Amino acid sequence: MPDTLLVTGGAGYVGSHCVRALLDAGHRVVVFDNLRHGHRAAVAPEAELEVGDLADKAAVGRVFARHRIDAILHFAGNIQVGESMRRPFLYLGDNVQCAVNLLEAAAEHGVRRFVLSSTCAIFGAPERVPIDEDVSIAPGSAYGESKYLIERILRWADEVHGIRYACLRYFNAAGAHPDLPLFEDHEPETHLIPLALDCALGKRQAMQVFGDDYPTPDGTCVRDYVHVCDLADAHVKVLDLIRDRSRSFNVGIGRGYSVREVLAAVARVTGTTFPVDVSPRRAGDLAQLVADPARIMTELGWRPRFADIDAIVASAWRWRRRYPRGYADLATGM
Ligand code: UDP
């Protein structure tokens, strides 16, 4: 019997790619999304879309009453590091409360598996890089703290209600579906690769590099960019593993690229050049975040299919070039 999976935030960037992968693996999928940031067009037609807000407990309860849910994958939430440093309570309040609402309903309806879309931002300034799962957790932003609080709450969901969970700490989700029109489309867009692609398209004048005085080889921040389809694959695989016990995994490819290296990749892949200006550091940013993916590779047999930055950028460029205004263009059949 296929599982029925509830995917919160399934109309968003990582969520929509996961929905596709879960359907391809033979599951039934119910998407719960308020469509404030997500896109109706990103939801696979085979999935059932329930439009609603996790802050609304009654709406959450109705979804569980309508569907017999076997497992939950929780993507919905506020996701910007920079914004979280201006509006910490939005993150520490809403992100946490929405997860609690979901877990309460899960406990009430006997759901036993839960996958959290977590983040490497829980590690703050890590004591060593690459970052394995034993590195001390010390979030450097309110966003990271909000995800860590949810990770801790999950321990109690397991302890008290037997909800087995996986925390997947993503490094930098990037790229787009290689075959289907699924891609990154945030409003406002704050992420490095889509902004740089907009420069390549001439939609933006120049790129800002947030700080070039970090203790890294070229002074700009180093990140581990992991393709969104590889992330999706990790979710599909982990659902089986947590039938027995809860686990946490760092999900990255284990290789870091600096901001300048990413911008060079964008220039190469798109065949364009654009001005790059250095501006001050962005609050909450850390010098270097690179995963040690040994645990997820060993325990889940997970292997990233997209192992270099040019391939990741090229997958995003394909759709950004065809739909410069993102899902708005897709919806109008442009
Ligand atoms: N970044 C940048 N200019 C931008 C956007 C991002 O220099 O316009 C840098 C940012 O400081 C970080 C890296 O690019 O070091 C990746 O940032 P992004 O917002 O894409 O992801 P995050 O690491 O915040 O999850």
GROMACS .gro file of C-alpha atoms and ligand atoms in nm:
model
  359
    1MET     CA    1   0.000   0.000   0.000
    2PRO     CA    2   0.144   0.340  -0.087
    3ASP     CA    3   0.188   0.582   0.202
    4THR     CA    4  -0.014   0.900   0.223
    5LEU     CA    5   0.227   1.181   0.299
    6LEU     CA    6   0.144   1.529   0.420
    7VAL     CA    7   0.388   1.784   0.277
    8THR     CA    8   0.371   2.129   0.434
    9GLY     CA    9   0.520   2.397   0.213
   10GLY     CA   10   0.483   2.161  -0.084
   11ALA     CA   11   0.425   2.458  -0.317
   12GLY     CA   12   0.763   2.606  -0.223
   13TYR     CA   13   1.105   2.553  -0.372
   14VAL     CA   14   1.244   2.246  -0.194
   15GLY     CA   15   0.896   2.120  -0.104
   16SER     CA   16   0.774   2.109  -0.465
   17HIS     CA   17   1.078   1.912  -0.580
   18CYS     CA   18   1.023   1.671  -0.292
   19VAL     CA   19   0.658   1.626  -0.382
   20ARG     CA   20   0.764   1.529  -0.732
   21ALA     CA   21   1.018   1.277  -0.601
   22LEU     CA   22   0.770   1.128  -0.351
   23LEU     CA   23   0.508   1.084  -0.623
   24ASP     CA   24   0.768   0.925  -0.849
   25ALA     CA   25   0.848   0.682  -0.565
   26GLY     CA   26   0.483   0.574  -0.564
   27HIS     CA   27   0.346   0.766  -0.264
   28ARG     CA   28   0.020   0.961  -0.235
   29VAL     CA   29   0.084   1.323  -0.148
   30VAL     CA   30  -0.129   1.586   0.022
   31VAL     CA   31   0.024   1.935   0.006
   32PHE     CA   32  -0.064   2.184   0.279
   33ASP     CA   33   0.045   2.534   0.182
   34ASN     CA   34  -0.091   2.884   0.240
   35LEU     CA   35   0.042   2.991  -0.104
   36ARG     CA   36   0.180   3.310   0.049
   37HIS     CA   37   0.527   3.226  -0.078
   38GLY     CA   38   0.452   2.903  -0.260
   39HIS     CA   39   0.311   2.869  -0.610
   40ARG     CA   40   0.004   2.674  -0.717
   41ALA     CA   41   0.179   2.593  -1.046
   42ALA     CA   42   0.463   2.426  -0.855
   43VAL     CA   43   0.231   2.164  -0.708
   44ALA     CA   44   0.230   1.843  -0.911
   45PRO     CA   45  -0.117   1.776  -1.054
   46GLU     CA   46  -0.122   1.426  -0.898
   47ALA     CA   47  -0.086   1.577  -0.550
   48GLU     CA   48  -0.388   1.701  -0.359
   49LEU     CA   49  -0.350   2.066  -0.260
   50GLU     CA   50  -0.505   2.184   0.068
   51VAL     CA   51  -0.470   2.560   0.096
   52GLY     CA   52  -0.434   2.661   0.457
   53ASP     CA   53  -0.211   2.804   0.725
   54LEU     CA   54  -0.025   2.607   0.989
   55ALA     CA   55  -0.091   2.889   1.233
   56ASP     CA   56  -0.462   2.802   1.204
   57LYS     CA   57  -0.504   2.497   1.428
   58ALA     CA   58  -0.858   2.431   1.306
   59ALA     CA   59  -0.741   2.423   0.943
   60VAL     CA   60  -0.460   2.183   1.037
   61GLY     CA   61  -0.709   1.960   1.222
   62ARG     CA   62  -0.938   1.950   0.917
   63VAL     CA   63  -0.659   1.818   0.695
   64PHE     CA   64  -0.589   1.531   0.936
   65ALA     CA   65  -0.961   1.458   0.959
   66ARG     CA   66  -0.989   1.437   0.579
   67HIS     CA   67  -0.681   1.224   0.509
   68ARG     CA   68  -0.527   0.928   0.687
   69ILE     CA   69  -0.170   1.053   0.702
   70ASP     CA   70   0.118   0.805   0.737
   71ALA     CA   71   0.404   1.052   0.756
   72ILE     CA   72   0.469   1.426   0.749
   73LEU     CA   73   0.738   1.620   0.567
   74HIS     CA   74   0.757   1.971   0.706
   75PHE     CA   75   0.901   2.239   0.475
   76ALA     CA   76   0.679   2.538   0.551
   77GLY     CA   77   0.835   2.827   0.740
   78ASN     CA   78   1.017   3.155   0.724
   79ILE     CA   79   1.358   3.087   0.571
   80GLN     CA   80   1.567   3.401   0.541
   81VAL     CA   81   1.873   3.433   0.762
   82GLY     CA   82   1.897   3.809   0.701
   83GLU     CA   83   1.531   3.877   0.779
   84SER     CA   84   1.555   3.667   1.093
   85MET     CA   85   1.816   3.907   1.229
   86ARG     CA   86   1.576   4.199   1.181
   87ARG     CA   87   1.261   4.016   1.293
   88PRO     CA   88   1.378   3.743   1.533
   89PHE     CA   89   1.039   3.694   1.697
   90LEU     CA   90   0.873   3.617   1.366
   91TYR     CA   91   1.109   3.321   1.338
   92LEU     CA   92   1.127   3.215   1.701
   93GLY     CA   93   0.751   3.258   1.731
   94ASP     CA   94   0.584   3.155   1.405
   95ASN     CA   95   0.825   2.887   1.286
   96VAL     CA   96   0.814   2.713   1.622
   97GLN     CA   97   0.440   2.755   1.682
   98CYS     CA   98   0.350   2.620   1.338
   99ALA     CA   99   0.566   2.311   1.397
  100VAL     CA  100   0.401   2.258   1.735
  101ASN     CA  101   0.053   2.286   1.583
  102LEU     CA  102   0.150   2.026   1.327
  103LEU     CA  103   0.303   1.791   1.584
  104GLU     CA  104   0.001   1.819   1.814
  105ALA     CA  105  -0.226   1.714   1.529
  106ALA     CA  106   0.020   1.439   1.432
  107ALA     CA  107   0.020   1.300   1.786
  108GLU     CA  108  -0.358   1.318   1.806
  109HIS     CA  109  -0.400   1.128   1.479
  110GLY     CA  110  -0.135   0.864   1.546
  111VAL     CA  111   0.117   0.976   1.282
  112ARG     CA  112   0.449   0.806   1.357
  113ARG     CA  113   0.699   0.960   1.112
  114PHE     CA  114   0.807   1.321   1.064
  115VAL     CA  115   1.079   1.468   0.843
  116LEU     CA  116   1.198   1.818   0.925
  117SER     CA  117   1.354   2.047   0.672
  118SER     CA  118   1.633   2.174   0.898
  119THR     CA  119   1.943   2.375   0.824
  120CYS     CA  120   2.318   2.396   0.863
  121ALA     CA  121   2.249   2.739   1.019
  122ILE     CA  122   2.205   2.554   1.351
  123PHE     CA  123   2.584   2.514   1.370
  124GLY     CA  124   2.668   2.882   1.402
  125ALA     CA  125   3.043   2.932   1.380
  126PRO     CA  126   3.139   2.562   1.368
  127GLU     CA  127   3.447   2.443   1.560
  128ARG     CA  128   3.552   2.241   1.253
  129VAL     CA  129   3.476   2.227   0.883
  130PRO     CA  130   3.359   2.008   0.712
  131ILE     CA  131   3.069   1.985   0.953
  132ASP     CA  132   2.966   1.639   1.072
  133GLU     CA  133   2.670   1.569   1.298
  134ASP     CA  134   2.885   1.581   1.613
  135VAL     CA  135   2.985   1.945   1.570
  136SER     CA  136   2.842   2.155   1.854
  137ILE     CA  137   2.511   2.319   1.782
  138ALA     CA  138   2.512   2.694   1.844
  139PRO     CA  139   2.287   2.878   1.597
  140GLY     CA  140   2.426   3.206   1.466
  141SER     CA  141   2.089   3.346   1.356
  142ALA     CA  142   1.731   3.352   1.477
  143TYR     CA  143   1.643   3.143   1.172
  144GLY     CA  144   1.892   2.873   1.274
  145GLU     CA  145   1.770   2.892   1.632
  146SER     CA  146   1.409   2.845   1.524
  147LYS     CA  147   1.500   2.524   1.339
  148TYR     CA  148   1.705   2.401   1.632
  149LEU     CA  149   1.416   2.463   1.870
  150ILE     CA  150   1.199   2.248   1.642
  151GLU     CA  151   1.466   1.976   1.640
  152ARG     CA  152   1.455   1.977   2.020
  153ILE     CA  153   1.077   1.969   2.028
  154LEU     CA  154   1.093   1.663   1.802
  155ARG     CA  155   1.292   1.477   2.067
  156TRP     CA  156   0.991   1.514   2.296
  157ALA     CA  157   0.749   1.419   2.022
  158ASP     CA  158   0.948   1.095   1.991
  159GLU     CA  159   0.990   1.042   2.365
  160VAL     CA  160   0.628   1.105   2.457
  161HIS     CA  161   0.430   1.020   2.143
  162GLY     CA  162   0.658   0.776   1.961
  163ILE     CA  163   0.687   1.005   1.658
  164ARG     CA  164   1.009   0.899   1.485
  165TYR     CA  165   1.172   1.187   1.306
  166ALA     CA  166   1.454   1.280   1.074
  167CYS     CA  167   1.617   1.621   1.082
  168LEU     CA  168   1.774   1.692   0.745
  169ARG     CA  169   2.011   1.985   0.787
  170TYR     CA  170   2.040   2.125   0.440
  171PHE     CA  171   2.342   2.318   0.338
  172ASN     CA  172   2.260   2.554   0.046
  173ALA     CA  173   1.972   2.423  -0.162
  174ALA     CA  174   2.032   2.521  -0.524
  175GLY     CA  175   1.948   2.438  -0.884
  176ALA     CA  176   1.620   2.333  -1.041
  177HIS     CA  177   1.451   2.024  -1.178
  178PRO     CA  178   1.642   1.909  -1.490
  179ASP     CA  179   1.330   1.805  -1.686
  180LEU     CA  180   1.018   1.965  -1.539
  181PRO     CA  181   0.944   2.336  -1.488
  182LEU     CA  182   1.012   2.338  -1.114
  183PHE     CA  183   1.249   2.603  -0.987
  184GLU     CA  184   1.335   2.862  -0.725
  185ASP     CA  185   1.100   3.163  -0.721
  186HIS     CA  186   1.107   3.364  -0.400
  187GLU     CA  187   0.954   3.705  -0.345
  188PRO     CA  188   1.165   3.889  -0.253
  189GLU     CA  189   1.456   3.688  -0.390
  190THR     CA  190   1.757   3.699  -0.158
  191HIS     CA  191   1.957   3.395  -0.266
  192LEU     CA  192   2.289   3.418  -0.442
  193ILE     CA  193   2.238   3.202  -0.751
  194PRO     CA  194   1.895   3.330  -0.863
  195LEU     CA  195   2.007   3.690  -0.807
  196ALA     CA  196   2.318   3.631  -1.016
  197LEU     CA  197   2.107   3.469  -1.290
  198ASP     CA  198   1.892   3.784  -1.289
  199CYS     CA  199   2.211   3.984  -1.351
  200ALA     CA  200   2.290   3.752  -1.642
  201LEU     CA  201   1.940   3.819  -1.778
  202GLY     CA  202   1.987   4.195  -1.741
  203LYS     CA  203   1.702   4.212  -1.487
  204ARG     CA  204   1.949   4.339  -1.225
  205GLN     CA  205   2.235   4.580  -1.277
  206ALA     CA  206   2.498   4.439  -1.044
  207MET     CA  207   2.569   4.175  -0.783
  208GLN     CA  208   2.651   4.269  -0.429
  209VAL     CA  209   2.903   4.049  -0.253
  210PHE     CA  210   2.825   4.060   0.118
  211GLY     CA  211   3.173   4.096   0.263
  212ASP     CA  212   3.514   4.006   0.123
  213ASP     CA  213   3.703   4.011   0.451
  214TYR     CA  214   3.608   3.668   0.583
  215PRO     CA  215   3.885   3.424   0.684
  216THR     CA  216   3.842   3.221   0.362
  217PRO     CA  217   4.076   3.181   0.062
  218ASP     CA  218   3.926   3.472  -0.138
  219GLY     CA  219   3.768   3.654   0.157
  220THR     CA  220   3.409   3.573   0.055
  221CYS     CA  221   3.178   3.325   0.229
  222VAL     CA  222   3.209   2.958   0.142
  223ARG     CA  223   2.897   2.742   0.111
  224ASP     CA  224   2.813   2.386   0.014
  225TYR     CA  225   2.556   2.403  -0.269
  226VAL     CA  226   2.346   2.089  -0.287
  227HIS     CA  227   2.108   2.031  -0.576
  228VAL     CA  228   1.742   2.045  -0.484
  229CYS     CA  229   1.671   1.707  -0.654
  230ASP     CA  230   1.946   1.547  -0.447
  231LEU     CA  231   1.782   1.694  -0.138
  232ALA     CA  232   1.449   1.552  -0.252
  233ASP     CA  233   1.610   1.211  -0.291
  234ALA     CA  234   1.736   1.226   0.069
  235HIS     CA  235   1.376   1.279   0.189
  236VAL     CA  236   1.245   0.983  -0.008
  237LYS     CA  237   1.518   0.758   0.134
  238VAL     CA  238   1.491   0.875   0.494
  239LEU     CA  239   1.120   0.795   0.521
  240ASP     CA  240   1.200   0.424   0.538
  241LEU     CA  241   1.489   0.458   0.778
  242ILE     CA  242   1.285   0.633   1.046
  243ARG     CA  243   1.034   0.351   1.077
  244ASP     CA  244   1.271   0.223   1.348
  245ARG     CA  245   1.445   0.521   1.500
  246SER     CA  246   1.495   0.894   1.475
  247ARG     CA  247   1.804   1.031   1.299
  248SER     CA  248   1.966   1.360   1.205
  249PHE     CA  249   2.175   1.411   0.894
  250ASN     CA  250   2.381   1.689   0.745
  251VAL     CA  251   2.299   1.712   0.375
  252GLY     CA  252   2.557   1.871   0.149
  253ILE     CA  253   2.794   1.748  -0.119
  254GLY     CA  254   3.103   1.800   0.098
  255ARG     CA  255   3.261   2.062  -0.122
  256GLY     CA  256   3.257   2.439  -0.066
  257TYR     CA  257   3.243   2.723  -0.319
  258SER     CA  258   3.306   3.087  -0.234
  259VAL     CA  259   3.063   3.360  -0.338
  260ARG     CA  260   3.314   3.468  -0.602
  261GLU     CA  261   3.346   3.112  -0.734
  262VAL     CA  262   2.969   3.087  -0.765
  263LEU     CA  263   2.953   3.418  -0.951
  264ALA     CA  264   3.227   3.296  -1.186
  265ALA     CA  265   3.025   2.978  -1.248
  266VAL     CA  266   2.717   3.187  -1.331
  267ALA     CA  267   2.921   3.396  -1.576
  268ARG     CA  268   3.060   3.078  -1.737
  269VAL     CA  269   2.731   2.893  -1.765
  270THR     CA  270   2.533   3.194  -1.893
  271GLY     CA  271   2.811   3.332  -2.112
  272THR     CA  272   2.762   3.682  -1.965
  273THR     CA  273   2.951   3.922  -1.748
  274PHE     CA  274   2.800   4.160  -1.495
  275PRO     CA  275   2.936   4.407  -1.242
  276VAL     CA  276   3.015   4.275  -0.896
  277ASP     CA  277   3.034   4.521  -0.605
  278VAL     CA  278   3.149   4.449  -0.255
  279SER     CA  279   2.913   4.561   0.021
  280PRO     CA  280   2.924   4.510   0.399
  281ARG     CA  281   2.875   4.170   0.558
  282ARG     CA  282   2.514   4.053   0.600
  283ALA     CA  283   2.414   4.002   0.963
  284GLY     CA  284   2.392   3.634   1.058
  285ASP     CA  285   2.622   3.510   0.776
  286LEU     CA  286   2.902   3.274   0.870
  287ALA     CA  287   3.239   3.241   0.697
  288GLN     CA  288   3.231   2.878   0.599
  289LEU     CA  289   2.959   2.611   0.598
  290VAL     CA  290   3.054   2.286   0.428
  291ALA     CA  291   2.903   1.947   0.512
  292ASP     CA  292   3.068   1.622   0.594
  293PRO     CA  293   2.808   1.396   0.432
  294ALA     CA  294   2.968   1.068   0.550
  295ARG     CA  295   2.677   0.973   0.778
  296ILE     CA  296   2.401   1.019   0.523
  297MET     CA  297   2.609   0.843   0.258
  298THR     CA  298   2.674   0.544   0.482
  299GLU     CA  299   2.338   0.509   0.653
  300LEU     CA  300   2.108   0.610   0.368
  301GLY     CA  301   2.324   0.523   0.069
  302TRP     CA  302   2.263   0.881  -0.047
  303ARG     CA  303   2.486   1.011  -0.327
  304PRO     CA  304   2.453   1.354  -0.485
  305ARG     CA  305   2.399   1.329  -0.860
  306PHE     CA  306   2.492   1.696  -0.909
  307ALA     CA  307   2.845   1.725  -0.785
  308ASP     CA  308   2.969   2.047  -0.939
  309ILE     CA  309   2.857   2.404  -0.929
  310ASP     CA  310   2.836   2.453  -1.308
  311ALA     CA  311   2.586   2.166  -1.343
  312ILE     CA  312   2.380   2.306  -1.055
  313VAL     CA  313   2.380   2.658  -1.199
  314ALA     CA  314   2.298   2.525  -1.549
  315SER     CA  315   1.986   2.347  -1.419
  316ALA     CA  316   1.861   2.672  -1.264
  317TRP     CA  317   1.956   2.881  -1.569
  318ARG     CA  318   1.746   2.664  -1.802
  319TRP     CA  319   1.419   2.770  -1.635
  320ARG     CA  320   1.523   3.120  -1.529
  321ARG     CA  321   1.602   3.201  -1.891
  322ARG     CA  322   1.275   3.055  -2.016
  323TYR     CA  323   1.059   3.205  -1.738
  324PRO     CA  324   1.234   3.526  -1.624
  325ARG     CA  325   0.940   3.618  -1.399
  326GLY     CA  326   0.925   3.265  -1.261
  327TYR     CA  327   0.589   3.097  -1.206
  328ALA     CA  328   0.409   3.414  -1.317
  329ASP     CA  329   0.543   3.349  -1.669
  330LEU     CA  330   0.472   2.978  -1.648
  331ALA     CA  331   0.109   3.047  -1.550
  332THR     CA  332   0.056   3.275  -1.848
  333GLY     CA  333   0.219   3.018  -2.080
  334MET     CA  334   0.490   3.268  -2.180
  335UDP     N1  335   2.531   3.650  -0.092
  335UDP     C1  336   2.593   3.759  -0.149
  335UDP     N2  337   2.515   3.846  -0.223
  335UDP     C2  338   2.382   3.827  -0.241
  335UDP     C3  339   2.320   3.714  -0.184
  335UDP     C4  340   2.400   3.627  -0.109
  335UDP     O1  341   2.712   3.780  -0.134
  335UDP     O2  342   2.317   3.911  -0.308
  335UDP     C5  343   2.614   3.555  -0.015
  335UDP     C6  344   2.569   3.539   0.129
  335UDP     O3  345   2.635   3.632   0.210
  335UDP     C7  346   2.612   3.394   0.157
  335UDP     C8  347   2.605   3.325   0.023
  335UDP     O4  348   2.600   3.429  -0.074
  335UDP     O5  349   2.746   3.392   0.200
  335UDP     C9  350   2.480   3.240   0.009
  335UDP     O6  351   2.370   3.319   0.048
  335UDP     P1  352   2.222   3.276   0.021
  335UDP     O7  353   2.132   3.389   0.067
  335UDP     O8  354   2.206   3.227  -0.117
  335UDP     O9  355   2.202   3.148   0.115
  335UDP     P2  356   2.225   3.131   0.274
  335UDP    O10  357   2.369   3.090   0.289
  335UDP    O11  358   2.192   3.259   0.341
  335UDP    O12  359   2.132   3.021   0.310
   0.00000   0.00000   0.00000
